[in-house]
Coordinates of C-alpha atoms in Angstrom, one line a residue:
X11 CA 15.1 30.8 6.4
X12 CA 16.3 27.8 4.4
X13 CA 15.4 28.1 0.7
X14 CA 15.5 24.0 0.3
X15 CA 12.5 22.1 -0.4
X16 CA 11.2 18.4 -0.9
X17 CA 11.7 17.4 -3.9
X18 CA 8.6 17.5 -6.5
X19 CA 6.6 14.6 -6.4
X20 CA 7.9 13.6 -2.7
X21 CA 6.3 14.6 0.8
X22 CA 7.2 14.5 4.7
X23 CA 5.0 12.1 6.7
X24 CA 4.2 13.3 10.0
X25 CA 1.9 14.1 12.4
X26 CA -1.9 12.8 11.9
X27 CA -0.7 12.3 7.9
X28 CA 1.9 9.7 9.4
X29 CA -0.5 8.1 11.9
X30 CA -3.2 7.5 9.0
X31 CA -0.1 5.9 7.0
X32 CA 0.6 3.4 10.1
X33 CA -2.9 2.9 10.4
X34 CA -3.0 1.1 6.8
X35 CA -0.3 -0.7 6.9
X36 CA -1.0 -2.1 10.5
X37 CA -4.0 -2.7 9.6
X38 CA -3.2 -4.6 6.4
X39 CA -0.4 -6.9 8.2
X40 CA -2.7 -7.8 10.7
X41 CA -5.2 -8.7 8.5
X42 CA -3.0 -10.6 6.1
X43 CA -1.3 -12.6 9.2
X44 CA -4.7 -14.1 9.9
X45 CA -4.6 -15.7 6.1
X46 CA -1.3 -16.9 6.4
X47 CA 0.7 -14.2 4.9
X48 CA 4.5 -13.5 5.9
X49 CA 6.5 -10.1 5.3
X50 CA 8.8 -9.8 3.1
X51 CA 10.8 -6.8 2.5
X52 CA 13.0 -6.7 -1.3
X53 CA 15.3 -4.0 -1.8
X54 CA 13.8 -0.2 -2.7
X55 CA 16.9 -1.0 -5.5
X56 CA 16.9 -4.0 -8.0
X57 CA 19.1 -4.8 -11.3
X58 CA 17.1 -3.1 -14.5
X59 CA 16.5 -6.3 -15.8
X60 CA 14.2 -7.2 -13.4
X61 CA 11.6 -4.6 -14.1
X62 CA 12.3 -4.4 -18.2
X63 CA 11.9 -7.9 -18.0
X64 CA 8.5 -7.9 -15.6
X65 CA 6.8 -4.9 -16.9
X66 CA 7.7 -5.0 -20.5
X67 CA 9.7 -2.8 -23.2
X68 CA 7.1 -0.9 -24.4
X69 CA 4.9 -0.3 -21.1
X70 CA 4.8 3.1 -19.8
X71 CA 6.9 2.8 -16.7
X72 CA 9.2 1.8 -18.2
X73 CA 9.7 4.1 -21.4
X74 CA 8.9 6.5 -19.4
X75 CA 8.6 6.8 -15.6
X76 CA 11.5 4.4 -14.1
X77 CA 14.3 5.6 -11.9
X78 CA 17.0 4.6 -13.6
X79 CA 21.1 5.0 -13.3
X80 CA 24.5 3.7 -13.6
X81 CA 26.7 2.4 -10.6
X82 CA 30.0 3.1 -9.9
X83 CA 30.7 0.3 -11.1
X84 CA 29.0 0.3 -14.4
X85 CA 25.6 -1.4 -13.5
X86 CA 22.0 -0.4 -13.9
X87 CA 19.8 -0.2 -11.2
X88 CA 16.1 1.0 -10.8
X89 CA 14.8 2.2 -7.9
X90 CA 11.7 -0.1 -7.8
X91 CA 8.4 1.1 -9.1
X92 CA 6.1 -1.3 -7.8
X93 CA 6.5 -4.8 -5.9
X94 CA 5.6 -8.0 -7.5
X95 CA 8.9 -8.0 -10.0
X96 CA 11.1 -8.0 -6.5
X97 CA 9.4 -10.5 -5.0
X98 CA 9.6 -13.1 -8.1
X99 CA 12.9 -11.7 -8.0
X100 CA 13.7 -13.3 -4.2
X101 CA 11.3 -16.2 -5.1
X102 CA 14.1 -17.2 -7.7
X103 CA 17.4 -15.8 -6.6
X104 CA 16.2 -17.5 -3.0
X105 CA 15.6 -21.4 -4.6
X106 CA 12.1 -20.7 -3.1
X107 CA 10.5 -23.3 -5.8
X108 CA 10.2 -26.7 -3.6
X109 CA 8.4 -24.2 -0.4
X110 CA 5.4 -23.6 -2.3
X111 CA 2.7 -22.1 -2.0
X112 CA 4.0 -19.1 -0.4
X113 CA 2.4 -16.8 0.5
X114 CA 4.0 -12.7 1.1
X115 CA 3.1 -9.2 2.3
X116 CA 4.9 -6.1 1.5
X117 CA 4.8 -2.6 2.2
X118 CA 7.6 0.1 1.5
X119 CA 8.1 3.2 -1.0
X120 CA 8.0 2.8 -4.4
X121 CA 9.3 5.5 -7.4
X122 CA 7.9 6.7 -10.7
X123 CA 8.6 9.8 -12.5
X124 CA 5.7 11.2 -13.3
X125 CA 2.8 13.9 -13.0
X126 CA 2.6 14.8 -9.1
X127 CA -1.3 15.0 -8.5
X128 CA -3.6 14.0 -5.8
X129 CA -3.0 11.0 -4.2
X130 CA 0.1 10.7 -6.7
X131 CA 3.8 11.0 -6.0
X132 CA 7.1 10.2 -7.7
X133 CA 8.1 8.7 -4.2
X134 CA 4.5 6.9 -2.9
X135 CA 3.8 3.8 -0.9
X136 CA 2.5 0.5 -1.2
X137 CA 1.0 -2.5 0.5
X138 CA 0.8 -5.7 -1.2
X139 CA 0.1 -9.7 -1.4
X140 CA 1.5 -12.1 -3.7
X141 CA 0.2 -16.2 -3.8
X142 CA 2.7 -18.4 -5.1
X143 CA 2.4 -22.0 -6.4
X144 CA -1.7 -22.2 -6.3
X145 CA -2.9 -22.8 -10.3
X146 CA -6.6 -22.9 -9.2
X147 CA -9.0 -20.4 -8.7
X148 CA -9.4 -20.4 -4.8
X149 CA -5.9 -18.8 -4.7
X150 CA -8.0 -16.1 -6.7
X151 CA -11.0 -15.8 -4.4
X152 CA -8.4 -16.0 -1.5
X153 CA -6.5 -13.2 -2.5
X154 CA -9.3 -11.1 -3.4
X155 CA -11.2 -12.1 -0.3
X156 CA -8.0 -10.4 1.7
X157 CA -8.2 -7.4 0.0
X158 CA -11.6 -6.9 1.1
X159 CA -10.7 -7.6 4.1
X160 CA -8.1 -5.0 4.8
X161 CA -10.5 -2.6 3.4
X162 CA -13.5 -3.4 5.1
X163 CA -11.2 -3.3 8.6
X164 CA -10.2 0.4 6.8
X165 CA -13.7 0.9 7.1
X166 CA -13.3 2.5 3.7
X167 CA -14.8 -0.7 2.0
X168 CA -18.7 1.1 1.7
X169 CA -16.7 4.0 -0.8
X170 CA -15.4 1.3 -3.0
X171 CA -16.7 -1.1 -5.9
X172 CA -14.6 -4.3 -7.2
X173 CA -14.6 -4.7 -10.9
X174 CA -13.7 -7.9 -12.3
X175 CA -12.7 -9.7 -15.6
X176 CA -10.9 -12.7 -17.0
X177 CA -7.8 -12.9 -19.6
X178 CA -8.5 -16.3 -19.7
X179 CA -5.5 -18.9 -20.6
X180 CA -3.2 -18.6 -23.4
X181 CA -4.8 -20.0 -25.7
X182 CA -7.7 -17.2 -25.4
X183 CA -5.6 -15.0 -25.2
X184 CA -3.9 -15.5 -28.6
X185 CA -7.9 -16.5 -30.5
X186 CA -8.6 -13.0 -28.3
X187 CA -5.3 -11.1 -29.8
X188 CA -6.2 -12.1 -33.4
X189 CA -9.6 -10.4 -33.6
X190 CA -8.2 -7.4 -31.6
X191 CA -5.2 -7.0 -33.8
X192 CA -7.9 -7.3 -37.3
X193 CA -9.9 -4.8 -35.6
X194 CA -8.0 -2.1 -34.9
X195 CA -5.2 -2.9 -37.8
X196 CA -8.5 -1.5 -40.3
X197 CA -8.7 1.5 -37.6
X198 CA -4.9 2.0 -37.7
X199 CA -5.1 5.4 -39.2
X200 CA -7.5 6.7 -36.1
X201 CA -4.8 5.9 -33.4
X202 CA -2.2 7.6 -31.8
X203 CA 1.4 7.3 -32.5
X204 CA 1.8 5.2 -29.4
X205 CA -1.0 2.8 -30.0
X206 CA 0.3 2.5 -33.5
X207 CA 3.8 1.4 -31.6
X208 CA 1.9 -0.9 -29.5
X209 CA -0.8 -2.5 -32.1
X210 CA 2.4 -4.1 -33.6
X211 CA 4.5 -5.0 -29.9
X212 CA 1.4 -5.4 -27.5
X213 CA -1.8 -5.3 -28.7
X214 CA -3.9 -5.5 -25.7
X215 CA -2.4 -1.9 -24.0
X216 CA -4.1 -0.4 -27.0
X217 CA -6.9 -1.1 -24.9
X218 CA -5.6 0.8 -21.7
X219 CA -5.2 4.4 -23.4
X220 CA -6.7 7.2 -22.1
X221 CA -5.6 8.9 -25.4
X222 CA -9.2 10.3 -26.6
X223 CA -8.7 9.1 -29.8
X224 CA -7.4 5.7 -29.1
X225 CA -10.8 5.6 -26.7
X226 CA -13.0 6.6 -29.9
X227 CA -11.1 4.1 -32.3
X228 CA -11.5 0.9 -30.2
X229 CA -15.3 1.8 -29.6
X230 CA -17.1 -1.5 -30.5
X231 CA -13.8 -3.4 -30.2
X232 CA -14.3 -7.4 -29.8
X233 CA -15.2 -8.4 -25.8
X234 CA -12.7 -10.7 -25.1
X235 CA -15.2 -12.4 -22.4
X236 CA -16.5 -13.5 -26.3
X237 CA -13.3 -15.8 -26.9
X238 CA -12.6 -17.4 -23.9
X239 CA -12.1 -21.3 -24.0
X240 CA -14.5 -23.3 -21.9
X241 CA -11.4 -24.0 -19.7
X242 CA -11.2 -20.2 -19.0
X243 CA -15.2 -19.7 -19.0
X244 CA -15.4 -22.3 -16.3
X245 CA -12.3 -21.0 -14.3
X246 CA -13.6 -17.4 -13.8
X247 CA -17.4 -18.8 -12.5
X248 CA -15.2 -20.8 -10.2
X249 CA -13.9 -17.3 -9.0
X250 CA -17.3 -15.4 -9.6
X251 CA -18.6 -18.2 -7.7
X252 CA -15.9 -18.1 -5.0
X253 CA -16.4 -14.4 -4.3
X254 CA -20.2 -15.0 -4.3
X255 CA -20.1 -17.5 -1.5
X256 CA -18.1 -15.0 0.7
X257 CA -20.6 -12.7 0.4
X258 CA -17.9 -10.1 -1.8
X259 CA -20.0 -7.9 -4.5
X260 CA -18.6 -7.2 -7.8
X261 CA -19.4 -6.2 -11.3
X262 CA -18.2 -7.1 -14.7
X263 CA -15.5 -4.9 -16.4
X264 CA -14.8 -6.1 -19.7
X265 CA -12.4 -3.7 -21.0
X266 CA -10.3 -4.2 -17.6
X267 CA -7.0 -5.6 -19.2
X268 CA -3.5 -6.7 -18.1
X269 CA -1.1 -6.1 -21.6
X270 CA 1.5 -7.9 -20.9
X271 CA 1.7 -12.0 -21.9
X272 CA 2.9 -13.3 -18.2
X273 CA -1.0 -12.4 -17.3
X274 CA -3.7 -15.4 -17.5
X275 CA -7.6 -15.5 -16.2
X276 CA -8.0 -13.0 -13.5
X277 CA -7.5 -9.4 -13.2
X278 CA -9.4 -7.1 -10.4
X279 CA -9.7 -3.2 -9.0
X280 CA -11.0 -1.9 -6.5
X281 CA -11.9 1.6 -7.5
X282 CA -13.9 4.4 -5.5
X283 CA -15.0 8.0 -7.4
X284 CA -14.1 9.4 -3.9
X285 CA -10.4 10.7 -5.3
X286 CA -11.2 12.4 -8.6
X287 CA -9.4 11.0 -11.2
X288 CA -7.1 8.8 -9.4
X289 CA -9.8 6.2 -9.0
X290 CA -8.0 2.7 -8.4
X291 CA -7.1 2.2 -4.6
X292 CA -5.8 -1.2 -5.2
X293 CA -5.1 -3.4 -8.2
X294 CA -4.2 -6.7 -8.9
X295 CA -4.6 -10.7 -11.2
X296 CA -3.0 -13.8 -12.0
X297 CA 0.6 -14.0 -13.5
X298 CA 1.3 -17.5 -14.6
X299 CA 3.9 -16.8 -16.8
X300 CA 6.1 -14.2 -14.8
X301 CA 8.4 -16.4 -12.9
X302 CA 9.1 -18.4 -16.0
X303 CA 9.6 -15.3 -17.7
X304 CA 11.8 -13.9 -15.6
X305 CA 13.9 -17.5 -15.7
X306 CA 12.8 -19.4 -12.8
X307 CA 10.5 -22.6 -12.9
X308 CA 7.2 -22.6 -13.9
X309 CA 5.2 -20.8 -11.6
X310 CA 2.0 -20.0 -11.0
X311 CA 1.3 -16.8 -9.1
X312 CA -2.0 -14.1 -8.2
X313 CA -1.2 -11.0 -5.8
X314 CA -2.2 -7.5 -6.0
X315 CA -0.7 -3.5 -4.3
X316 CA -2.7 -0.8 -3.2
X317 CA -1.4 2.9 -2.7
X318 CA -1.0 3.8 1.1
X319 CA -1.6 7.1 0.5
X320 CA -5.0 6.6 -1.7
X321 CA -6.2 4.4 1.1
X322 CA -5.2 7.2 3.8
X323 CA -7.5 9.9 1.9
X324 CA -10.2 7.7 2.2
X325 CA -9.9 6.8 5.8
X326 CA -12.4 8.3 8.5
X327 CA -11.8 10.6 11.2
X328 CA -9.2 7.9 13.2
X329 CA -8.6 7.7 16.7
X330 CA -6.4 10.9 18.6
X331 CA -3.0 9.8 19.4
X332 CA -2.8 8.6 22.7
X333 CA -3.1 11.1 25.3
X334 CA 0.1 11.8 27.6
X335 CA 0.8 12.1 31.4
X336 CA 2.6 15.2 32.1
X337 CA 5.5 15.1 34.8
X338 CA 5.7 18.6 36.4
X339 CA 8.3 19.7 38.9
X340 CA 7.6 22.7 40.7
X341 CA 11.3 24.2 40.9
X342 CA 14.7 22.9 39.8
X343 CA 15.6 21.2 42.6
X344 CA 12.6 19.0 41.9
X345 CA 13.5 18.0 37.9
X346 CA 15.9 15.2 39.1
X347 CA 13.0 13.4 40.9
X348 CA 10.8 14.4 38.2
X349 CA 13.2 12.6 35.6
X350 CA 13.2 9.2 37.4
X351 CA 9.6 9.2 37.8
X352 CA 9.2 10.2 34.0
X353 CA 11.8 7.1 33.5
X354 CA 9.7 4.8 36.0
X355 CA 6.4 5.5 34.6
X356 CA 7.8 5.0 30.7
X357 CA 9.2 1.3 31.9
X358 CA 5.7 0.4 33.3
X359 CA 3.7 1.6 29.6
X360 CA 2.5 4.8 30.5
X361 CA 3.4 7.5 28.1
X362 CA 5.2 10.6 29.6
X363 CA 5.9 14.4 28.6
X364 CA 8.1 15.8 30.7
X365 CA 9.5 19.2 29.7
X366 CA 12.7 20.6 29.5
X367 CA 12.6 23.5 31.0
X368 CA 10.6 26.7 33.2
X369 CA 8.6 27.2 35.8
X370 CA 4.9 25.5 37.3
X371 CA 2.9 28.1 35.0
X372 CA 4.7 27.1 31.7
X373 CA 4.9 23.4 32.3
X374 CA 1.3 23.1 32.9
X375 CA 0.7 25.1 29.5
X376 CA 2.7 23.0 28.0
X377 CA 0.8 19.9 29.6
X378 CA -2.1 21.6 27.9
X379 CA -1.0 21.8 24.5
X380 CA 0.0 18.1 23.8
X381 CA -3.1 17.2 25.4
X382 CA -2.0 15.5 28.7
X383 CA -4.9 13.5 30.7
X384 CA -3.1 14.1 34.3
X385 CA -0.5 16.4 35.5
X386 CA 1.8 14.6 38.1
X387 CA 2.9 17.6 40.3
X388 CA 6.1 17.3 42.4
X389 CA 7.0 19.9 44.8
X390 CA 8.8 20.2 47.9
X391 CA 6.7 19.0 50.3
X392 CA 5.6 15.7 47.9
X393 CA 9.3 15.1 47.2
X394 CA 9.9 14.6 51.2
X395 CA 6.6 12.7 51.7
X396 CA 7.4 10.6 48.6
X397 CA 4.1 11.1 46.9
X398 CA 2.8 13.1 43.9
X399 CA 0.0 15.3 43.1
X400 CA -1.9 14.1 40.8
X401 CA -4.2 16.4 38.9
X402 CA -7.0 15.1 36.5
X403 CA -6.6 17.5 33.4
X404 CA -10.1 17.3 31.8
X405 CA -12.2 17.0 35.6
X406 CA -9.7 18.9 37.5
X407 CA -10.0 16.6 40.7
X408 CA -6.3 15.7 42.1
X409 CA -5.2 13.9 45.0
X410 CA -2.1 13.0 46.8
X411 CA -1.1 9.8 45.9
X412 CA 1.8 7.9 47.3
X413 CA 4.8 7.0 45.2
X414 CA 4.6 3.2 45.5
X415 CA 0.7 3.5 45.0
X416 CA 1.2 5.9 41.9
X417 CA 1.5 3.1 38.8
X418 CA -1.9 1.4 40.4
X419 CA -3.2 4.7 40.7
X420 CA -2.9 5.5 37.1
X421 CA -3.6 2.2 35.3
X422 CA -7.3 3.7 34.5
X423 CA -5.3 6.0 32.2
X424 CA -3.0 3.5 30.3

């Protein structure tokens, strides 16, 4: 028995767990093909820059949880841990500018180093959108609107609530940055090391820190729904509006915040309290600023990613894989018949087990433990009349059926 192991933090799909991950991102393709969305598919690799420059110095994932290393030939490259930053990547690199809008799905595996938990890997999975080139807020209520979608098509939408808030523009965001920095520079003392780092670098993450203290510090912090602009105030009814209109619920989450400058008015979650801790099954707001930042033309741009695997836990019972027909020769001199007719049946859409070896008794055992709905018998005597015995599995009625006949025969069971 080998000793080797996955790796912490990663896992084997297969089976039903690999079917439920299909199911998602099926399902979310299709979904997003009806709004206009095309697939795009970045590199699992990008330059460094690309995510120190997207997600910030200080931010977590990057101090802390990126895959990083050093080429062969001396250049650093990050195996990506999340989406958006390769697709403003491509949008740039590609001279995408004069297309917009533009409009892209993803899905692949992303990588961050830290804690394995439940619905939590090092090496974990992603779908997401991303709206380019749209400054108004229907690209918002469109892009939220698709994420309900896909999750009301999940038929996990009923577990779920979406929280909402604005950042407003950037001029709220600095009136909001002044009365956050005043407030918590005269609570300084109370917060941790890290917020301390990051009340002089990026206020606003003091805001995201499940540190206990930092959450006791910032208790009656300023709301920063208090000093939006009426520019801002009269973008995010737009969107409350929007969402309203289409029938999408939501509540008010003041303290949900996006640190990092490149975000402007909108930022959403969808969270359930069906997973524990791990509460967020997709995520997402407007980035105005990021392709700009990242050196390409101004660029407006909203999009969001949700974790495959957090949307699988959730999932209902789904649908058993598709039962088989099983081809069954009676004796040897039967198998090379039996192989054509496997062969035939597979090129007409049927799907076939035929086994590889041992007699009537353990091929029909066999038949029996991958579920088959029919056993197609071939012995002698149907190999000279050219037909097959065809035995219901569940009923146990067969009949005789003639070879030419057979694919007509069977179309009940496609």
């Amino acid at each position: 028995m080998s000793s080797l192991q996955p790796v912490r933090g990663t896992h084997d799909l297969m089976f039903d767990d690999m079917r439920r991950h299909r199911l998602v991102e099926a399902t979310a393709f299709e979904v997003a093909s009806r709004y206009g969305y095309g697939e795009i598919a970045t590199p699992v690799f990008e330059f460094t820059e690309v995510f120190t420059r997207t997600l910030g110095d200080t931010s977590d994932i990057v101090t802390k949880e990126m895959y990083t290393f050093e080429t062969k030939g001396g250049e650093r490259i990050t195996l990506r841990p999340e989406g958006t930053a390769g697709v403003a990547r491509a949008f740039i690199s590609g001279g995408l500018a004069q297309q917009v809008p533009l409009k892209f799905f993803y899905r692949g595996p992303m990588f961050r180093h830290e804690r394995p938990q439940k619905g939590r890997q090092r090496q974990f999975h992603q779908i997401g959108a991303e709206l380019l080139g749209v400054p108004g807020p229907q690209a918002d209520v469109e892009v939220i609107a698709l994420a309900a979608h896909i999750l009301k098509e999940l038929k996990v939408a009923g577990t779920i609530t979406l929280q909402l808030n604005s950042l407003g523009d950037a001029e709220s965001r600095a009136a909001y940055r002044d009365v956050l920095v005043k407030f918590l520079s005269a609570r300084r003392d109370k917060l941790s090391a890290e917020s301390q780092e990051r009340l002089e670098r990026n206020p606003l993450r003091v805001l995201d820190s499940k540190d206990p203290a930092d959450k006791a510090a910032i208790e009656g912090a300023p709301k920063y729904s208090d000093h939006l602009n009426q520019t801002s105030q009269d973008f995010f009814k737009a969107v409350q509006d929007g969402l309203s209109a289409l029938g999408i619920s939501f509540v008010l989450n003041p303290a949900l915040v996006r640190g990092l400058d490149y975000y402007s008015h909108t930022a959403f979650e969808f969270v359930t309290d069906a997973l524990g801790a791990q509460g967020t099954v997709l995520a997402g707001g407007r980035y105005d600023g990021l392709v700009k930042d990242m050196g390409g033309p101004p660029t407006p741009g909203i999009g969001w990613a949700a974790g495959i695997e957090r949307l699988s836990m959730l999932l209902p019972e789904i649908a058993p894989a598709k039962r088989p027909l099983a081809v069954i020769p009676v004796g040897a001199t039967e198998e090379k018949v039996a192989e054509l007719l496997a062969n035939e049946l597979r090129q007409a859409g049927f799907t076939v087990d035929l086994g590889y070896g041992g007699n009537m008794g353990k091929r029909m055992k066999r038949a029996n433990k991958v579920a088959a709905v029919v056993a197609l018998i071939l012995g002698e005597d149907e190999v000279k009349g050219n037909v097959v015995t065809v035995r219901d599995l569940d009923s146990g009625n067969q009949a005789t059926v003639a070879r030419d006949a057979l694919v007509n025969h069977l179309a009940a069971y496609l």
